């Protein structure tokens, strides 16, 4: 979609735009027309992600700084509005794989999400920025579209992208069946990672958080135990696999200490692009494996199947706002004690 502008052209649509730090507005932009190989979607729901919050609150996430107005949103569901090729019927329910893959690179041919020069919906990592999907309509390449089972509500389907992030972390850990699992941080990604671990047959899933609200939501998902950081003791060398979902230095150190000898720690939370103090002694003393994870590859299809099979995942959604109350929705999403996943109903 073209860079947002404050005008009302013929065929205009509404969009939510982060104009700069702490400035969020509903504006009108030209309704996009699909080219060959593209599809126009009528958006239904958009989930507010941590990266969306950072762009709103800080004007940046990590090294990616807002340099122009940005339509946020990559956790999306909707229906087909127009397929010029006539292959997808109008009204077909869909979600979106938000990545456009870049240039293949030797050694990572099977991991296109790591290829350089890629793009992601609602991201300032490219110039011009890659506009997201918190708008009435969105045009994407047909290969990014995933059709949904009729039995999967569009509201729950908006969780497919963040659930795929958790599933990719499980994949990088080598699976969790029969294993003792710790999830550090019980925000939306942590909750979905914990729920995915339960569905994947983990023997035990324990979650942590500094706040009681996220731990209550973890209990509703059926985890085996909750640890409130600062109140409860986190056992040392107790877990086969640890998923660290906060990127807080103290939490990363605690995650390493919680892993057993020879265990695996997967860093899911995205730390700032700056030096931070972390205790790496357990990494050496116990011969741990510390693995980074970036978004996901092809786990979106698995996420759709899980969401269709298990309504329990919907418990991660705590708030739904109409698009006209987007500022309130972003403020609610910033309150991690009161909210899990916050959705915007995008005019349709």
Coordinates of C-alpha atoms in Angstrom, one line a residue:
X1 CA 0.0 0.0 0.0
X2 CA 1.2 3.5 -0.8
X3 CA 2.5 5.7 2.0
X4 CA -0.5 7.1 4.0
X5 CA -1.5 10.6 3.2
X6 CA -4.2 12.9 4.8
X7 CA -6.6 13.0 1.8
X8 CA -9.9 11.6 0.7
X9 CA -9.5 10.3 -2.9
X10 CA -12.2 8.6 -4.8
X11 CA -12.4 5.0 -3.6
X12 CA -11.0 5.8 -0.2
X13 CA -10.7 3.4 2.7
X14 CA -9.9 3.8 6.3
X15 CA -6.6 2.8 7.9
X16 CA -4.9 3.1 11.3
X17 CA -1.5 4.8 11.1
X18 CA 1.3 5.5 13.5
X19 CA 2.4 8.9 12.3
X20 CA 5.2 9.2 14.9
X21 CA 6.0 8.2 18.5
X22 CA 2.8 8.4 20.6
X23 CA 0.7 9.6 17.6
X24 CA -1.9 7.2 16.3
X25 CA -4.7 8.2 14.0
X26 CA -7.5 6.9 11.7
X27 CA -7.0 8.3 8.2
X28 CA -8.3 7.7 4.7
X29 CA -6.1 6.4 1.9
X30 CA -6.8 5.2 -1.6
X31 CA -8.3 1.7 -1.8
X32 CA -5.6 -0.5 -3.4
X33 CA -6.2 -2.3 -6.6
X34 CA -4.7 -5.8 -7.0
X35 CA -2.3 -6.5 -9.9
X36 CA -1.9 -9.9 -11.5
X37 CA -0.8 -12.4 -8.9
X38 CA -2.3 -10.4 -6.1
X39 CA -5.5 -10.6 -4.1
X40 CA -7.4 -7.8 -2.3
X41 CA -8.7 -8.8 1.1
X42 CA -11.3 -7.3 3.3
X43 CA -9.8 -7.2 6.8
X44 CA -11.7 -8.4 9.8
X45 CA -9.4 -8.5 12.8
X46 CA -5.9 -7.3 13.6
X47 CA -4.0 -8.3 16.7
X48 CA -1.8 -5.7 18.4
X49 CA 1.8 -7.2 18.6
X50 CA 4.7 -6.2 20.8
X51 CA 6.4 -4.7 17.7
X52 CA 3.3 -2.6 17.0
X53 CA 3.4 -1.3 20.6
X54 CA 7.1 -0.4 20.3
X55 CA 6.5 1.6 17.1
X56 CA 3.7 3.4 18.9
X57 CA 5.4 4.0 22.2
X58 CA 9.0 4.4 21.2
X59 CA 8.9 5.2 17.5
X60 CA 11.2 2.2 16.9
X61 CA 11.8 -1.5 17.7
X62 CA 15.4 -2.5 18.0
X63 CA 17.3 -1.0 15.0
X64 CA 14.1 -0.3 13.0
X65 CA 13.1 3.4 13.4
X66 CA 10.0 5.0 12.0
X67 CA 10.9 7.3 9.2
X68 CA 7.5 7.7 7.7
X69 CA 3.9 7.0 8.8
X70 CA 3.3 3.3 9.2
X71 CA 0.1 1.2 9.1
X72 CA 0.7 -1.4 11.7
X73 CA -0.5 -5.0 11.8
X74 CA 0.6 -8.4 10.8
X75 CA -1.6 -10.6 13.0
X76 CA -4.6 -10.6 10.6
X77 CA -7.7 -12.3 9.4
X78 CA -10.3 -11.4 6.9
X79 CA -12.0 -12.5 3.7
X80 CA -11.3 -12.4 0.0
X81 CA -12.7 -9.2 -1.6
X82 CA -11.2 -9.5 -5.2
X83 CA -9.1 -12.0 -6.9
X84 CA -8.5 -10.9 -10.5
X85 CA -7.7 -14.5 -11.5
X86 CA -11.0 -15.7 -10.2
X87 CA -9.5 -18.5 -8.2
X88 CA -10.5 -17.4 -4.8
X89 CA -14.2 -16.7 -4.3
X90 CA -15.2 -13.4 -2.6
X91 CA -16.0 -14.1 1.0
X92 CA -13.5 -16.9 1.4
X93 CA -12.1 -16.7 5.0
X94 CA -8.3 -16.2 5.1
X95 CA -5.3 -15.3 7.2
X96 CA -2.0 -14.0 5.9
X97 CA 1.7 -15.1 6.0
X98 CA 3.1 -11.6 6.5
X99 CA 6.6 -12.2 5.1
X100 CA 7.9 -11.4 1.7
X101 CA 11.0 -13.5 1.3
X102 CA 14.2 -11.9 0.0
X103 CA 17.3 -13.2 -1.8
X104 CA 18.3 -16.9 -1.4
X105 CA 21.5 -17.4 0.5
X106 CA 23.9 -20.4 0.5
X107 CA 23.5 -22.5 3.6
X108 CA 20.0 -21.4 4.5
X109 CA 18.1 -22.3 1.3
X110 CA 15.5 -24.1 3.4
X111 CA 14.9 -21.1 5.7
X112 CA 13.6 -18.3 3.5
X113 CA 12.5 -16.2 6.5
X114 CA 16.2 -15.6 7.1
X115 CA 17.1 -14.5 3.6
X116 CA 18.3 -10.9 3.3
X117 CA 16.2 -8.2 1.7
X118 CA 12.9 -9.7 2.9
X119 CA 10.0 -7.7 4.2
X120 CA 7.2 -8.1 6.8
X121 CA 3.8 -6.5 7.0
X122 CA 3.7 -3.5 9.4
X123 CA 7.5 -3.1 9.6
X124 CA 10.0 -0.2 9.5
X125 CA 12.8 -2.6 8.5
X126 CA 12.5 -1.6 4.9
X127 CA 12.5 1.7 3.0
X128 CA 9.9 2.7 2.1
X129 CA 8.3 0.9 5.1
X130 CA 6.2 -2.2 4.5
X131 CA 2.7 -1.1 5.4
X132 CA 0.6 -3.5 7.5
X133 CA -3.0 -4.7 7.6
X134 CA -4.9 -2.5 10.1
X135 CA -7.0 -1.1 7.3
X136 CA -10.3 -1.8 5.6
X137 CA -8.6 -3.5 2.6
X138 CA -5.2 -5.0 2.0
X139 CA -3.6 -6.2 -1.2
X140 CA -1.0 -9.0 -0.9
X141 CA 0.6 -11.5 -3.2
X142 CA -1.6 -14.6 -3.6
X143 CA 1.2 -16.8 -2.1
X144 CA 0.8 -15.0 1.2
X145 CA -2.9 -16.0 1.5
X146 CA -3.9 -19.0 3.6
X147 CA -7.5 -20.1 3.3
X148 CA -9.2 -21.1 6.6
X149 CA -11.6 -23.9 7.5
X150 CA -15.2 -22.7 7.7
X151 CA -15.2 -24.0 11.3
X152 CA -12.5 -21.6 12.4
X153 CA -13.9 -18.2 13.6
X154 CA -12.1 -15.2 12.1
X155 CA -11.6 -13.8 15.6
X156 CA -9.5 -16.9 16.7
X157 CA -7.8 -17.0 13.3
X158 CA -6.1 -13.7 14.1
X159 CA -3.9 -15.7 16.5
X160 CA -2.4 -17.7 13.7
X161 CA 0.7 -15.5 13.2
X162 CA 1.8 -15.3 16.9
X163 CA 1.0 -19.0 17.4
X164 CA 3.3 -19.8 14.4
X165 CA 6.0 -17.9 16.2
X166 CA 5.6 -20.2 19.2
X167 CA 5.5 -23.3 17.0
X168 CA 8.7 -22.2 15.2
X169 CA 10.4 -21.9 18.6
X170 CA 9.3 -25.5 19.4
X171 CA 10.7 -26.7 16.1
X172 CA 14.0 -25.1 16.8
X173 CA 14.1 -26.7 20.2
X174 CA 13.8 -30.1 18.5
X175 CA 10.3 -30.8 19.9
X176 CA 9.0 -31.0 23.4
X177 CA 7.1 -34.3 23.6
X178 CA 7.7 -35.9 27.0
X179 CA 9.9 -33.0 28.2
X180 CA 9.9 -30.6 31.1
X181 CA 9.3 -27.1 29.7
X182 CA 9.7 -23.6 31.2
X183 CA 8.2 -20.6 29.4
X184 CA 9.7 -17.4 30.7
X185 CA 7.2 -14.6 30.3
X186 CA 3.4 -15.0 30.0
X187 CA 2.5 -12.3 27.6
X188 CA 0.6 -13.3 24.4
X189 CA 3.7 -15.0 22.8
X190 CA 4.6 -16.8 26.0
X191 CA 1.0 -18.0 26.5
X192 CA 0.7 -19.3 22.9
X193 CA 4.1 -21.0 23.2
X194 CA 3.0 -22.7 26.4
X195 CA -0.3 -23.7 24.8
X196 CA 1.6 -25.1 21.8
X197 CA 3.9 -27.0 24.1
X198 CA 0.9 -28.6 25.8
X199 CA -0.6 -29.5 22.5
X200 CA 2.7 -31.0 21.4
X201 CA 2.8 -33.4 24.4
X202 CA 5.2 -31.8 26.8
X203 CA 5.3 -33.7 30.1
X204 CA 5.3 -30.5 32.1
X205 CA 4.8 -26.9 31.2
X206 CA 5.5 -24.1 33.7
X207 CA 5.3 -20.4 33.0
X208 CA 6.7 -17.4 34.8
X209 CA 5.9 -13.7 35.0
X210 CA 6.4 -10.8 37.3
X211 CA 2.6 -10.0 37.3
X212 CA -0.3 -12.1 38.5
X213 CA -2.6 -11.3 35.5
X214 CA -0.6 -13.2 32.9
X215 CA -0.2 -16.1 35.3
X216 CA -3.9 -16.3 35.7
X217 CA -4.3 -16.5 32.0
X218 CA -1.6 -19.2 31.9
X219 CA -3.6 -21.2 34.4
X220 CA -6.7 -21.0 32.2
X221 CA -4.7 -22.5 29.4
X222 CA -4.0 -25.5 31.5
X223 CA -0.3 -25.2 32.3
X224 CA 1.0 -27.4 35.1
X225 CA 2.6 -24.6 37.2
X226 CA 3.1 -20.9 37.5
X227 CA 6.0 -19.0 39.1
X228 CA 5.7 -15.3 40.0
X229 CA 9.1 -13.8 39.6
X230 CA 10.2 -11.9 42.8
X231 CA 7.8 -13.9 44.9
X232 CA 8.3 -17.6 44.1
X233 CA 11.6 -19.4 43.7
X234 CA 12.6 -20.5 40.2
X235 CA 14.3 -23.9 40.5
X236 CA 17.8 -24.3 39.1
X237 CA 18.6 -27.0 36.5
X238 CA 15.0 -28.2 36.5
X239 CA 13.9 -28.1 32.8
X240 CA 14.8 -29.8 29.6
X241 CA 13.7 -26.9 27.4
X242 CA 13.3 -23.2 28.3
X243 CA 11.6 -20.7 26.0
X244 CA 12.6 -17.2 27.0
X245 CA 9.9 -14.8 25.8
X246 CA 10.7 -11.5 27.6
X247 CA 14.2 -10.5 26.4
X248 CA 14.8 -8.9 29.9
X249 CA 18.5 -9.5 30.8
X250 CA 17.7 -10.8 34.3
X251 CA 15.1 -13.2 32.8
X252 CA 17.6 -14.5 30.2
X253 CA 20.1 -15.2 33.0
X254 CA 17.4 -16.9 35.0
X255 CA 16.4 -19.0 32.0
X256 CA 19.9 -20.2 31.5
X257 CA 20.1 -21.2 35.2
X258 CA 16.7 -23.0 35.0
X259 CA 17.9 -25.3 32.2
X260 CA 19.3 -28.8 33.2
X261 CA 22.8 -30.0 32.1
X262 CA 22.8 -30.4 28.3
X263 CA 19.4 -28.6 28.1
X264 CA 18.2 -26.2 25.4
X265 CA 17.3 -22.5 25.8
X266 CA 15.4 -20.8 22.9
X267 CA 15.5 -17.0 22.9
X268 CA 12.1 -16.0 21.6
X269 CA 11.8 -12.4 23.0
X270 CA 13.6 -9.8 20.9
X271 CA 16.2 -7.8 22.9
X272 CA 17.2 -4.2 22.0
X273 CA 20.1 -3.9 19.6
X274 CA 22.6 -2.9 22.3
X275 CA 24.9 -4.6 24.8
X276 CA 23.2 -6.1 27.9
X277 CA 24.6 -7.9 30.8
X278 CA 23.7 -11.6 30.9
X279 CA 25.3 -14.4 33.1
X280 CA 26.6 -17.0 30.6
X281 CA 28.3 -19.2 33.1
X282 CA 25.6 -21.9 33.1
X283 CA 25.9 -22.0 29.3
X284 CA 29.5 -23.3 29.6
X285 CA 29.3 -25.2 32.9
X286 CA 26.3 -27.2 31.8
X287 CA 27.0 -27.3 28.0
X288 CA 23.7 -25.7 27.2
X289 CA 22.5 -24.9 23.7
X290 CA 21.3 -21.3 23.4
X291 CA 19.2 -20.9 20.2
X292 CA 17.8 -17.8 18.6
X293 CA 14.5 -17.7 16.8
X294 CA 13.1 -15.2 14.3
X295 CA 9.4 -15.1 13.5
X296 CA 8.7 -18.4 11.6
X297 CA 9.0 -20.2 8.3
X298 CA 6.1 -22.5 7.3
X299 CA 4.5 -23.1 10.7
X300 CA 1.5 -21.0 9.8
X301 CA -0.4 -23.9 8.4
X302 CA 0.2 -25.9 11.6
X303 CA -1.1 -23.0 13.6
X304 CA -4.3 -22.8 11.6
X305 CA -4.9 -26.5 12.2
X306 CA -4.3 -26.2 15.9
X307 CA -6.6 -23.1 16.2
X308 CA -9.3 -25.0 14.3
X309 CA -9.0 -28.1 16.6
X310 CA -8.8 -26.4 20.0
X311 CA -10.9 -23.4 21.1
X312 CA -8.7 -23.2 24.2
X313 CA -6.3 -20.9 22.4
X314 CA -8.9 -18.2 22.2
X315 CA -8.5 -17.7 26.0
X316 CA -5.3 -15.7 25.1
X317 CA -7.6 -12.9 23.7
X318 CA -8.7 -10.7 26.5
X319 CA -9.9 -7.5 24.7
X320 CA -11.6 -6.6 21.5
X321 CA -12.0 -3.0 20.4
X322 CA -13.6 -1.4 17.3
X323 CA -11.1 0.2 15.0
X324 CA -12.4 3.7 16.0
X325 CA -11.0 3.1 19.5
X326 CA -7.5 2.1 18.4
X327 CA -5.7 4.5 20.8
X328 CA -7.6 2.9 23.7
X329 CA -6.8 -0.5 22.4
X330 CA -3.0 0.2 22.1
X331 CA -3.1 1.7 25.7
X332 CA -4.8 -1.5 26.9
X333 CA -2.3 -3.7 25.1
X334 CA 0.5 -1.9 26.9
X335 CA -0.9 -2.9 30.3
X336 CA 0.4 -6.5 30.4
X337 CA -1.2 -7.2 33.8
X338 CA -4.7 -6.4 32.5
X339 CA -4.4 -7.7 28.9
X340 CA -3.3 -10.7 26.9
X341 CA -3.9 -10.4 23.2
X342 CA -5.8 -7.3 22.2
X343 CA -7.7 -7.4 18.9
X344 CA -9.0 -4.6 16.7
X345 CA -12.2 -5.3 14.7
X346 CA -11.3 -3.6 11.5
X347 CA -14.6 -2.0 10.4
X348 CA -15.9 -5.2 9.0

